Coordinates of C-alpha atoms in Angstrom, one line a residue:
M87 CA 104.0 149.1 90.9
F88 CA 101.0 146.8 90.7
R89 CA 97.7 148.1 91.7
R90 CA 95.3 145.8 93.4
K91 CA 91.8 145.7 92.1
N92 CA 89.2 146.3 94.7
K93 CA 87.0 143.1 94.7
T94 CA 83.5 143.6 96.0
A95 CA 82.3 140.9 98.3
A96 CA 79.7 138.6 96.9
E97 CA 76.3 139.3 98.3
I98 CA 73.2 137.3 98.5
P99 CA 70.1 139.2 97.4
Q100 CA 67.8 139.4 100.4
A101 CA 65.0 141.4 98.7
S102 CA 63.0 138.3 97.7
L103 CA 64.0 136.1 100.7
A104 CA 60.8 136.8 102.6
D105 CA 58.7 136.1 99.5
I106 CA 60.3 132.8 99.0
A107 CA 59.8 131.9 102.7
F108 CA 56.1 132.7 102.5
L109 CA 55.7 130.7 99.3
I110 CA 57.3 127.7 100.9
L111 CA 55.0 128.1 103.9
I112 CA 51.9 128.4 101.8
F113 CA 52.9 125.3 99.8
Y114 CA 53.4 123.4 103.0
L115 CA 50.0 124.4 104.4
A116 CA 48.3 123.6 101.1
T117 CA 49.8 120.2 100.6
T118 CA 49.7 118.9 104.2
T119 CA 46.7 116.9 105.3
I120 CA 45.5 117.3 108.8
N121 CA 43.7 114.3 110.4
I122 CA 40.6 115.5 112.2
D123 CA 38.5 113.3 114.5
K124 CA 35.2 113.0 112.9
G125 CA 33.4 111.8 116.0
I126 CA 30.2 109.7 116.0
S127 CA 27.7 110.5 113.3
L128 CA 24.3 110.7 114.9
T129 CA 21.3 112.6 113.5
L130 CA 19.5 114.2 116.4
P131 CA 15.7 114.8 116.1
A132 CA 14.4 118.3 115.9
K133 CA 12.8 119.9 119.0
G134 CA 9.2 119.1 119.2
E135 CA 6.6 117.0 121.0
T136 CA 7.6 113.6 122.4
K137 CA 5.6 110.7 121.2
E138 CA 4.6 107.6 123.1
V139 CA 5.9 104.5 121.6
A140 CA 4.2 101.1 121.9
K141 CA 6.2 98.8 124.3
Q142 CA 6.5 96.0 121.6
N143 CA 8.3 98.5 119.4
V144 CA 11.1 99.2 121.9
L145 CA 14.1 96.9 122.4
P146 CA 15.9 97.8 125.6
L147 CA 19.7 97.6 125.6
L148 CA 21.4 98.3 128.9
I149 CA 25.2 98.5 129.4
N150 CA 26.1 98.3 133.0
A151 CA 29.2 99.6 134.8
Q152 CA 31.0 96.2 134.4
G153 CA 30.7 96.4 130.6
E154 CA 28.0 93.7 130.4
V155 CA 25.4 94.2 127.7
L156 CA 21.8 93.3 128.5
L157 CA 19.7 93.1 125.3
D158 CA 16.0 92.6 126.1
N159 CA 17.1 91.7 129.7
Q160 CA 19.4 88.9 128.5
V161 CA 23.2 89.1 128.9
T162 CA 24.6 89.2 125.4
A163 CA 28.1 89.3 124.0
I164 CA 28.9 92.4 122.0
P165 CA 29.6 90.6 118.7
A166 CA 26.2 88.8 118.9
I167 CA 24.3 92.1 119.1
K168 CA 24.3 92.6 115.3
E169 CA 22.6 89.3 114.4
I170 CA 20.1 89.4 117.3
V171 CA 19.0 93.0 116.5
R172 CA 18.9 92.2 112.8
A173 CA 16.5 89.3 113.4
K174 CA 14.3 91.4 115.6
L175 CA 14.2 94.1 112.9
L176 CA 13.0 91.7 110.4
A177 CA 10.2 90.7 112.7
N178 CA 9.3 94.3 113.5
D179 CA 10.3 97.1 111.1
K180 CA 9.1 99.8 113.6
L181 CA 11.6 98.7 116.2
I182 CA 13.5 101.3 118.2
V183 CA 16.6 100.2 120.1
S184 CA 16.8 102.1 123.4
V185 CA 20.4 102.2 124.6
K186 CA 20.9 103.0 128.2
A187 CA 24.5 103.1 129.6
D188 CA 25.6 103.4 133.2
R189 CA 27.7 106.5 134.0
E190 CA 30.7 104.2 134.8
T191 CA 30.6 102.4 131.5
E192 CA 33.8 102.5 129.5
Y193 CA 33.6 104.4 126.2
R194 CA 35.1 101.6 124.2
V195 CA 32.2 99.3 125.3
Y196 CA 29.6 101.9 124.5
I197 CA 31.2 102.7 121.1
A198 CA 31.5 98.9 120.3
V199 CA 27.7 98.5 121.0
L200 CA 26.9 101.5 118.8
D201 CA 29.1 100.1 116.0
Q202 CA 27.2 96.8 116.2
L203 CA 23.9 98.6 115.9
K204 CA 25.1 100.5 112.9
Q205 CA 26.3 97.3 111.3
A206 CA 22.8 95.8 111.9
V207 CA 21.4 98.8 110.0
V208 CA 19.3 100.1 112.8
S209 CA 17.9 103.4 111.8
R210 CA 16.0 104.2 115.1
I211 CA 18.3 104.4 118.1
S212 CA 17.2 106.0 121.3
I213 CA 20.0 107.1 123.7
A214 CA 18.5 107.4 127.2
E215 CA 19.6 107.8 130.8
P216 CA 19.4 104.6 132.8
D217 CA 16.6 104.3 135.4

């Protein structure tokens, strides 16, 4: 009678499956951007001798635990820091802003003050411990 033909089952070639998976993985890694926190850009001085600075060249800026900013012993709003410091820099180009923050100060206040100083184009910032 009739003979049946033996049909072979269809197979998926698996020899290159691992290669394709790795190529897709490498493509994904190469094209994906990873957001990395850049942090605060501060240039720290090299180790060496400390120098005495004339008192008229130092502008004290204190941030207390309540988030109040005292610029030259006067309570100052954070947005006003930029203009005040810029005016003082025009009067004294050797001015150093000495930032002292209380241990309980919130980071957002501290960073907002540093941002205002950067916008005022202060090149000499001293970060010190409060007395």
